[in-house]
Amino acid sequence: MTKSGNPPSYPHKIALIGNHLPRQCGIATFTTDLLAGLAEENPSGECWAVVMNDIPEGYRYPAQVRFEVNQRVLAEYRLAADFLNMNRVEVVCLQHEFGIFGGENGAHVMDLLGNLRMPVVTTLHTVLQSPSAGQLAVAKRVAQLSDRLVVMGQRAREILREVYGVPEAKIVLIHHGIPDVPFVDPNYYKDQYGVEGRKVILTFGLLSPGKGIETMIEALPAVVARHPEVVYIVLGATHPHVKKEQGESYRLSLQRRARELGIGDHLIFHNRFVDLKELCEFLGAADIYATPYLNQEQIVSGTLAYALGSGKATIATPYWYAEEMLADGRGRLVPFKDSAALAEQVNDLLDHEVERHAMRKRAYTFCREMIWKEVARQYLELFNEVKAERARSPRPVFRAKTMDMAPRELPQPKLDHIIRLSDNVGILQHAKYIVPDRYHGYCTDDNARALIAVLMAREMIPNSDAVTNLACTYISFLHHAFNEETGRFRNFMGYDRRWLEEVGSEDSHGRAVWGLGEAVALAESADIRDAARAVFEKALPALSGFTFPRTWSFALGGIHAYLSRYSGDSEVRRIRETLADKLFEKFKQNATDEWPWLEDRLTYANGKISQALILCGRHMDRAEMLQAGLRSLEWLMTVQTDPKGHFVPVGNNGWYPKGGTKARFDQQPIEALDMIEACREAYEATNDSKWVSHAQRCLEWFLGRNDLNAPLYNHKTGGCCDGLNADGPNRNQGAESTLVCFLSMLHLNRMRSSQIAVEAATEETVISQKEQSVHVQ
């Protein structure tokens, strides 16, 4: 209250960026509760949320959620910034945790923060003591773009100063909020949960292996031996991301262990996500709260804060937040994974009721300043402070972003036409316009590309089950295509499911290895990954006898992807070295200053060769090979760029012989993808943004920036025309063209994500150098 008795004046429009219920995660609960607290303490203002969705279809949010962002779609972050700016939001409060934002180390969020015009207060839910280089760069850039950083413990404040170099004045400690509940006798609520007359130990929160619940289960026999009335309640649904990948395997393993120990009658699982009212009642019924986390670097825990705020006698492992919150007799610490020590402390608290209740009271009293009403008031006062600071500082002139200033928009990849072309055998090769053409059947080439496409796109497609089913279908096709007797892939299959050959081309074998290697790297499912790996390993021996450079290049792409997951596989590394040496030797024998190429004419899939040289040069520490790849790619880009600035792939109606005339038509979509993939690898190797521009030029060929100003991409179906002829596009939308256009969009999205992370690291370095220069002067 002000001196006049009037309520303080807070910013009128406040927006929180984070997650929100009904999404099930700790940050969603925190954002929801903080938003409610702000609205209650600032009734005359507007408080609403911008939320990140981890599934494309989002959730059924309440009205206070005003804008949704698919966390993996970079373009939506800039739209969110525009939305906040246009609505004249006065202060933004970002909830930061690396995993809730897209891009490398959550770098996408910087495209949002960098375009905001109002003060930003960032609440840090994770502060790493030993971040990776990428995490450090992103965190430092977020700190620079924020007016204040809010932490929830003293340890986080120290780490920000010492590891991240954040000035003390920029860091504010505001505790994790808790509900305001009365200090009650645990027996009051026990009857409604069927545990009347029993001593209740409770753990709650989303279930995942890192919670260490197995330690408490291992401790129960020793506890029950002394206190047979004890029951341990595990409250909470399995974390959605854990459930998606592992189902209920962790919960079931806990239940099996409890039965093995003979304590099934002392363990209750409530497998559901409960609302705040019911959670408070469960907490009220608990005599002891146990939080045996496994990770020392847990910088905050909402569940621990809630338990202490409810006046629970608490036992925890010594993770950082627990060490701080349980100090001064507010709880007890036991070593990590030490079930005997945990049992000893539980028994001691149950044996000494007076001490247990004294501990409860100390915890409850300490947490009175952490109730949401007080926390919301502290946030509002901080918002006032940063708003006043901005008002005193010269305000930057806002300039609307013209088309040249903003990144070009990309279509959102659509799976529709890929699904249309696919059946329970695989993906059909051809289409008559948008209608699948069964006459030509299937081929290994397209099923390998389709496998890569759906696994790359899994996070952007609403129906994840459809993606999994398609991936299984394409791997199944490749498995069937592999001929065990010859050690080679067959390529063409008729619609009647009969193979039209016993041995396919070298290129089809190389593309199959490429697709399977990428599947090993991309698949989140161990079952899909291992199924792909099994065929991949069988297909490798044949590579040593192949003679075509493009086949080597396709295979090297798959080998590098495989090694990104299994880097220690010596046999695969040897095969990589053999193929890379062959490719590079052929390049050295034929390349000249005027014609830096390994053959006397440019034909198909040229970018794949440059990509393979860059990949091998970079990851095998072969500088000369890397430079050959970059040099050849630069040349390819030059000879395939029209003076007007658009991409013109070498036409397959005559190709481009050395000293001859380059064929203008027919231009094939696969050439654009191969160049984009090579540009992406060149960017990863050099961090030179020109490669992003080159890749953008190639993608725009699909969208109409080409010789005929004719779009090949069908925005409605997600399909792509089969080529650009002199008289216009080939309007058939077959598998190869559709898949390569789809993959081109995915690759460019990933390039932009990498670019944001690189620019953040560069900006952080520049600022640090300036600060050091000022300090020296």
CSV table of N, CA and C in Angstrom, one decimal, residues 95-205:
chain,number,residue,atom,x,y,z
A,95,GLN,N,9.8,-17.4,-18.6
A,95,GLN,CA,10.2,-18.6,-17.8
A,95,GLN,C,11.2,-19.4,-18.6
A,96,HIS,N,12.4,-19.4,-18.2
A,96,HIS,CA,13.4,-20.0,-19.0
A,96,HIS,C,13.9,-21.4,-18.5
A,97,GLU,N,13.8,-22.3,-19.4
A,97,GLU,CA,14.4,-23.6,-19.2
A,97,GLU,C,14.8,-24.1,-20.6
A,98,PHE,N,16.0,-24.6,-20.8
A,98,PHE,CA,16.5,-25.0,-22.1
A,98,PHE,C,15.5,-25.8,-22.9
A,99,GLY,N,14.9,-26.8,-22.2
A,99,GLY,CA,14.1,-27.8,-22.9
A,99,GLY,C,12.7,-27.4,-23.4
A,100,ILE,N,12.2,-26.2,-23.0
A,100,ILE,CA,10.9,-25.9,-23.5
A,100,ILE,C,10.9,-25.0,-24.7
A,101,PHE,N,12.1,-24.7,-25.2
A,101,PHE,CA,12.2,-23.9,-26.5
A,101,PHE,C,12.9,-24.7,-27.5
A,102,GLY,N,12.6,-24.4,-28.8
A,102,GLY,CA,13.2,-25.1,-29.9
A,102,GLY,C,14.5,-24.7,-30.2
A,103,GLY,N,15.2,-25.4,-31.2
A,103,GLY,CA,16.5,-25.0,-31.6
A,103,GLY,C,17.6,-25.6,-30.7
A,104,GLU,N,18.8,-25.4,-31.1
A,104,GLU,CA,19.9,-26.0,-30.3
A,104,GLU,C,20.0,-25.2,-29.0
A,105,ASN,N,19.9,-26.0,-27.9
A,105,ASN,CA,19.9,-25.5,-26.5
A,105,ASN,C,18.9,-24.4,-26.3
A,106,GLY,N,17.7,-24.6,-27.0
A,106,GLY,CA,16.6,-23.7,-26.8
A,106,GLY,C,16.9,-22.3,-27.4
A,107,ALA,N,17.7,-22.2,-28.5
A,107,ALA,CA,18.1,-21.0,-29.0
A,107,ALA,C,17.0,-20.2,-29.7
A,108,HIS,N,15.9,-20.9,-30.1
A,108,HIS,CA,14.8,-20.2,-30.8
A,108,HIS,C,14.3,-19.0,-30.0
A,109,VAL,N,14.3,-19.1,-28.7
A,109,VAL,CA,13.7,-18.0,-27.9
A,109,VAL,C,14.4,-16.7,-28.0
A,110,MET,N,15.6,-16.7,-28.5
A,110,MET,CA,16.3,-15.5,-28.6
A,110,MET,C,15.8,-14.7,-29.8
A,111,ASP,N,15.2,-15.4,-30.8
A,111,ASP,CA,14.5,-14.6,-31.9
A,111,ASP,C,13.3,-13.9,-31.4
A,112,LEU,N,12.7,-14.4,-30.3
A,112,LEU,CA,11.6,-13.7,-29.7
A,112,LEU,C,12.1,-12.5,-28.8
A,113,LEU,N,13.0,-12.8,-27.9
A,113,LEU,CA,13.5,-11.8,-27.0
A,113,LEU,C,14.2,-10.6,-27.8
A,114,GLY,N,14.9,-10.9,-28.8
A,114,GLY,CA,15.6,-9.9,-29.6
A,114,GLY,C,14.7,-8.9,-30.3
A,115,ASN,N,13.4,-9.3,-30.5
A,115,ASN,CA,12.5,-8.4,-31.2
A,115,ASN,C,11.5,-7.8,-30.3
A,116,LEU,N,11.7,-7.9,-29.0
A,116,LEU,CA,10.7,-7.2,-28.1
A,116,LEU,C,11.1,-5.8,-27.8
A,117,ARG,N,10.2,-4.9,-27.6
A,117,ARG,CA,10.4,-3.5,-27.3
A,117,ARG,C,10.2,-3.1,-25.9
A,118,MET,N,9.8,-4.0,-25.1
A,118,MET,CA,9.5,-3.7,-23.7
A,118,MET,C,10.5,-4.4,-22.7
A,119,PRO,N,10.6,-4.0,-21.5
A,119,PRO,CA,11.5,-4.7,-20.5
A,119,PRO,C,11.2,-6.2,-20.4
A,120,VAL,N,12.2,-6.9,-20.1
A,120,VAL,CA,12.1,-8.4,-20.0
A,120,VAL,C,12.7,-8.8,-18.6
A,121,VAL,N,11.9,-9.5,-17.8
A,121,VAL,CA,12.4,-10.1,-16.6
A,121,VAL,C,12.3,-11.6,-16.8
A,122,THR,N,13.5,-12.3,-16.7
A,122,THR,CA,13.6,-13.7,-17.0
A,122,THR,C,13.7,-14.5,-15.7
A,123,THR,N,12.8,-15.4,-15.4
A,123,THR,CA,12.9,-16.3,-14.3
A,123,THR,C,13.7,-17.6,-14.8
A,124,LEU,N,14.8,-17.9,-14.1
A,124,LEU,CA,15.6,-19.0,-14.5
A,124,LEU,C,15.2,-20.3,-13.7
A,125,HIS,N,14.7,-21.3,-14.4
A,125,HIS,CA,14.3,-22.5,-13.7
A,125,HIS,C,15.5,-23.5,-13.8
A,126,THR,N,16.5,-23.3,-14.5
A,126,THR,CA,17.7,-24.1,-14.6
A,126,THR,C,18.9,-23.2,-14.7
A,127,VAL,N,19.9,-23.4,-13.8
A,127,VAL,CA,21.1,-22.7,-13.8
A,127,VAL,C,22.2,-23.8,-13.7
A,128,LEU,N,22.9,-24.0,-14.8
A,128,LEU,CA,23.9,-25.1,-14.8
A,128,LEU,C,25.2,-24.7,-14.3
A,129,GLN,N,25.8,-25.5,-13.5
A,129,GLN,CA,27.2,-25.2,-13.0
A,129,GLN,C,28.2,-25.4,-14.0
A,130,SER,N,28.0,-26.5,-14.9
A,130,SER,CA,29.0,-26.8,-15.9
A,130,SER,C,28.2,-26.9,-17.3
A,131,PRO,N,27.8,-25.8,-17.8
A,131,PRO,CA,27.1,-25.8,-19.1
A,131,PRO,C,28.0,-26.2,-20.2
A,132,SER,N,27.4,-26.8,-21.3
A,132,SER,CA,28.2,-26.9,-22.5
A,132,SER,C,28.5,-25.6,-23.2
A,133,ALA,N,29.3,-25.5,-24.2
A,133,ALA,CA,29.6,-24.3,-24.8
A,133,ALA,C,28.4,-23.6,-25.4
A,134,GLY,N,27.5,-24.5,-26.0
A,134,GLY,CA,26.3,-24.0,-26.6
A,134,GLY,C,25.3,-23.5,-25.5
A,135,GLN,N,25.2,-24.2,-24.4
A,135,GLN,CA,24.3,-23.8,-23.3
A,135,GLN,C,24.8,-22.5,-22.7
A,136,LEU,N,26.1,-22.3,-22.6
A,136,LEU,CA,26.7,-21.1,-22.0
A,136,LEU,C,26.4,-19.9,-22.9
A,137,ALA,N,26.6,-20.1,-24.2
A,137,ALA,CA,26.3,-19.0,-25.1
A,137,ALA,C,24.9,-18.5,-25.1
A,138,VAL,N,24.0,-19.5,-25.1
A,138,VAL,CA,22.5,-19.2,-25.1
A,138,VAL,C,22.2,-18.5,-23.8
A,139,ALA,N,22.6,-19.1,-22.7
A,139,ALA,CA,22.3,-18.5,-21.4
A,139,ALA,C,22.8,-17.1,-21.2
A,140,LYS,N,24.0,-16.8,-21.7
A,140,LYS,CA,24.6,-15.5,-21.6
A,140,LYS,C,23.8,-14.5,-22.5
A,141,ARG,N,23.4,-15.0,-23.6
A,141,ARG,CA,22.6,-14.1,-24.5
A,141,ARG,C,21.3,-13.8,-23.9
A,142,VAL,N,20.6,-14.7,-23.3
A,142,VAL,CA,19.3,-14.5,-22.7
A,142,VAL,C,19.5,-13.5,-21.5
A,143,ALA,N,20.6,-13.6,-20.8
A,143,ALA,CA,20.9,-12.7,-19.7
A,143,ALA,C,21.1,-11.3,-20.3
A,144,GLN,N,21.8,-11.1,-21.4
A,144,GLN,CA,22.0,-9.8,-22.0
A,144,GLN,C,20.7,-9.2,-22.5
A,145,LEU,N,19.8,-10.0,-23.0
A,145,LEU,CA,18.5,-9.5,-23.5
A,145,LEU,C,17.5,-9.2,-22.4
A,146,SER,N,17.8,-9.6,-21.2
A,146,SER,CA,16.9,-9.4,-20.1
A,146,SER,C,17.3,-8.3,-19.2
A,147,ASP,N,16.3,-7.5,-18.7
A,147,ASP,CA,16.6,-6.4,-17.8
A,147,ASP,C,16.9,-6.9,-16.4
A,148,ARG,N,16.3,-8.0,-16.0
A,148,ARG,CA,16.6,-8.7,-14.7
A,148,ARG,C,16.5,-10.2,-14.9
A,149,LEU,N,17.3,-10.9,-14.0
A,149,LEU,CA,17.2,-12.4,-13.9
A,149,LEU,C,16.7,-12.7,-12.6
A,150,VAL,N,15.7,-13.5,-12.5
A,150,VAL,CA,15.1,-13.9,-11.2
A,150,VAL,C,15.6,-15.3,-10.9
A,151,VAL,N,16.2,-15.6,-9.8
A,151,VAL,CA,16.6,-16.9,-9.3
A,151,VAL,C,15.8,-17.2,-8.1
A,152,MET,N,15.8,-18.5,-7.7
A,152,MET,CA,15.0,-18.9,-6.6
A,152,MET,C,15.8,-19.5,-5.4
A,153,GLY,N,17.1,-19.3,-5.5
A,153,GLY,CA,18.0,-19.7,-4.5
A,153,GLY,C,19.3,-19.0,-4.5
A,154,GLN,N,20.0,-18.9,-3.4
A,154,GLN,CA,21.3,-18.3,-3.4
A,154,GLN,C,22.4,-18.9,-4.2
A,155,ARG,N,22.3,-20.3,-4.3
A,155,ARG,CA,23.3,-21.0,-5.1
A,155,ARG,C,23.2,-20.6,-6.6
A,156,ALA,N,22.0,-20.4,-7.1
A,156,ALA,CA,21.9,-19.9,-8.5
A,156,ALA,C,22.5,-18.6,-8.7
A,157,ARG,N,22.3,-17.7,-7.7
A,157,ARG,CA,22.9,-16.3,-7.8
A,157,ARG,C,24.4,-16.4,-7.9
A,158,GLU,N,25.0,-17.3,-7.1
A,158,GLU,CA,26.5,-17.4,-7.1
A,158,GLU,C,27.0,-18.0,-8.5
A,159,ILE,N,26.3,-19.0,-9.0
A,159,ILE,CA,26.7,-19.5,-10.3
A,159,ILE,C,26.5,-18.5,-11.4
A,160,LEU,N,25.5,-17.7,-11.4
A,160,LEU,CA,25.3,-16.7,-12.4
A,160,LEU,C,26.5,-15.7,-12.4
A,161,ARG,N,26.9,-15.4,-11.2
A,161,ARG,CA,28.1,-14.4,-11.1
A,161,ARG,C,29.4,-15.1,-11.6
A,162,GLU,N,29.6,-16.3,-11.1
A,162,GLU,CA,31.0,-16.9,-11.2
A,162,GLU,C,31.1,-17.6,-12.6
A,163,VAL,N,30.1,-18.2,-13.1
A,163,VAL,CA,30.2,-19.0,-14.3
A,163,VAL,C,29.7,-18.2,-15.5
A,164,TYR,N,28.7,-17.4,-15.4
A,164,TYR,CA,28.1,-16.7,-16.5
A,164,TYR,C,28.5,-15.2,-16.6
A,165,GLY,N,29.1,-14.7,-15.5
A,165,GLY,CA,29.6,-13.3,-15.5
A,165,GLY,C,28.5,-12.3,-15.5
A,166,VAL,N,27.3,-12.7,-14.9
A,166,VAL,CA,26.2,-11.7,-14.8
A,166,VAL,C,26.4,-10.8,-13.6
A,167,PRO,N,26.3,-9.5,-13.8
A,167,PRO,CA,26.5,-8.5,-12.7
A,167,PRO,C,25.5,-8.8,-11.6
A,168,GLU,N,26.0,-8.6,-10.4
A,168,GLU,CA,25.1,-8.8,-9.2
A,168,GLU,C,23.9,-8.0,-9.2
A,169,ALA,N,24.0,-6.8,-9.7
A,169,ALA,CA,22.8,-5.9,-9.8
A,169,ALA,C,21.7,-6.3,-10.7
A,170,LYS,N,22.0,-7.3,-11.6
A,170,LYS,CA,21.0,-7.7,-12.5
A,170,LYS,C,20.3,-8.9,-12.0
A,171,ILE,N,20.7,-9.5,-10.9
A,171,ILE,CA,20.1,-10.7,-10.3
A,171,ILE,C,19.2,-10.4,-9.1
A,172,VAL,N,18.1,-11.0,-9.1
A,172,VAL,CA,17.1,-10.8,-8.0
A,172,VAL,C,16.7,-12.2,-7.5
A,173,LEU,N,16.6,-12.3,-6.2
A,173,LEU,CA,16.2,-13.6,-5.6
A,173,LEU,C,14.7,-13.4,-5.2
A,174,ILE,N,13.8,-14.2,-5.8
A,174,ILE,CA,12.4,-14.3,-5.4
A,174,ILE,C,12.1,-15.8,-5.3
A,175,HIS,N,11.7,-16.2,-4.2
A,175,HIS,CA,11.5,-17.6,-3.9
A,175,HIS,C,10.4,-18.2,-4.8
A,176,HIS,N,10.4,-19.5,-5.0
A,176,HIS,CA,9.4,-20.2,-5.7
A,176,HIS,C,8.1,-20.0,-4.9
A,177,GLY,N,7.0,-19.7,-5.6
A,177,GLY,CA,5.7,-19.5,-4.9
A,177,GLY,C,5.1,-20.8,-4.4
A,178,ILE,N,4.3,-20.7,-3.4
A,178,ILE,CA,3.6,-21.8,-2.8
A,178,ILE,C,2.1,-21.4,-2.5
A,179,PRO,N,1.2,-22.4,-2.4
A,179,PRO,CA,-0.2,-22.1,-2.0
A,179,PRO,C,-0.2,-21.7,-0.5
A,180,ASP,N,-1.1,-20.9,-0.2
A,180,ASP,CA,-1.3,-20.5,1.2
A,180,ASP,C,-2.3,-21.5,1.9
A,181,VAL,N,-1.7,-22.4,2.6
A,181,VAL,CA,-2.6,-23.5,3.3
A,181,VAL,C,-2.4,-23.4,4.8
A,182,PRO,N,-3.3,-23.8,5.6
A,182,PRO,CA,-3.2,-23.8,7.0
A,182,PRO,C,-2.3,-24.9,7.5
A,183,PHE,N,-1.8,-24.7,8.7
A,183,PHE,CA,-0.9,-25.7,9.4
A,183,PHE,C,-1.8,-26.7,10.1
A,184,VAL,N,-2.0,-27.9,9.5
A,184,VAL,CA,-3.0,-28.8,10.0
A,184,VAL,C,-2.3,-30.1,10.5
A,185,ASP,N,-3.0,-30.8,11.4
A,185,ASP,CA,-2.6,-32.1,11.8
A,185,ASP,C,-2.8,-33.1,10.6
A,186,PRO,N,-1.8,-33.9,10.3
A,186,PRO,CA,-1.9,-34.8,9.1
A,186,PRO,C,-3.1,-35.7,9.2
A,187,ASN,N,-3.6,-36.1,10.4
A,187,ASN,CA,-4.7,-37.0,10.6
A,187,ASN,C,-6.0,-36.4,10.1
A,188,TYR,N,-6.1,-35.1,9.9
A,188,TYR,CA,-7.3,-34.5,9.4
A,188,TYR,C,-7.8,-35.0,8.1
A,189,TYR,N,-6.8,-35.2,7.2
A,189,TYR,CA,-7.2,-35.6,5.8
A,189,TYR,C,-7.1,-37.1,5.5
A,190,LYS,N,-6.6,-37.9,6.5
A,190,LYS,CA,-6.2,-39.3,6.2
A,190,LYS,C,-7.4,-40.2,5.8
A,191,ASP,N,-8.5,-39.9,6.5
A,191,ASP,CA,-9.7,-40.8,6.3
A,191,ASP,C,-10.2,-40.8,4.8
A,192,GLN,N,-10.1,-39.6,4.2
A,192,GLN,CA,-10.6,-39.5,2.8
A,192,GLN,C,-9.8,-40.2,1.8
A,193,TYR,N,-8.5,-40.6,2.2
A,193,TYR,CA,-7.7,-41.3,1.3
A,193,TYR,C,-7.5,-42.8,1.7
A,194,GLY,N,-8.3,-43.2,2.7
A,194,GLY,CA,-8.2,-44.6,3.2
A,194,GLY,C,-7.0,-45.0,3.9
A,195,VAL,N,-6.3,-44.0,4.5
A,195,VAL,CA,-5.0,-44.3,5.3
A,195,VAL,C,-5.2,-43.8,6.7
A,196,GLU,N,-6.4,-43.8,7.2
A,196,GLU,CA,-6.6,-43.4,8.6
A,196,GLU,C,-5.9,-44.4,9.6
A,197,GLY,N,-5.2,-43.9,10.5
A,197,GLY,CA,-4.4,-44.7,11.5
A,197,GLY,C,-3.1,-45.1,11.0
A,198,ARG,N,-2.6,-44.6,9.8
A,198,ARG,CA,-1.3,-45.0,9.3
A,198,ARG,C,-0.4,-43.8,9.2
A,199,LYS,N,0.9,-44.1,9.3
A,199,LYS,CA,1.9,-43.0,9.1
A,199,LYS,C,2.2,-42.9,7.6
A,200,VAL,N,2.0,-41.7,7.0
A,200,VAL,CA,2.1,-41.5,5.6
A,200,VAL,C,3.4,-40.8,5.2
A,201,ILE,N,4.1,-41.5,4.3
A,201,ILE,CA,5.3,-40.9,3.6
A,201,ILE,C,4.8,-40.5,2.2
A,202,LEU,N,5.1,-39.4,1.7
A,202,LEU,CA,4.6,-38.9,0.4
A,202,LEU,C,5.7,-38.4,-0.5
A,203,THR,N,5.6,-38.8,-1.8
A,203,THR,CA,6.4,-38.2,-2.8
A,203,THR,C,5.4,-37.8,-3.9
A,204,PHE,N,5.5,-36.6,-4.4
A,204,PHE,CA,4.5,-36.2,-5.5
A,204,PHE,C,5.3,-35.5,-6.6
A,205,GLY,N,4.6,-35.4,-7.8
A,205,GLY,CA,5.2,-34.8,-9.0
A,205,GLY,C,5.2,-35.7,-10.1
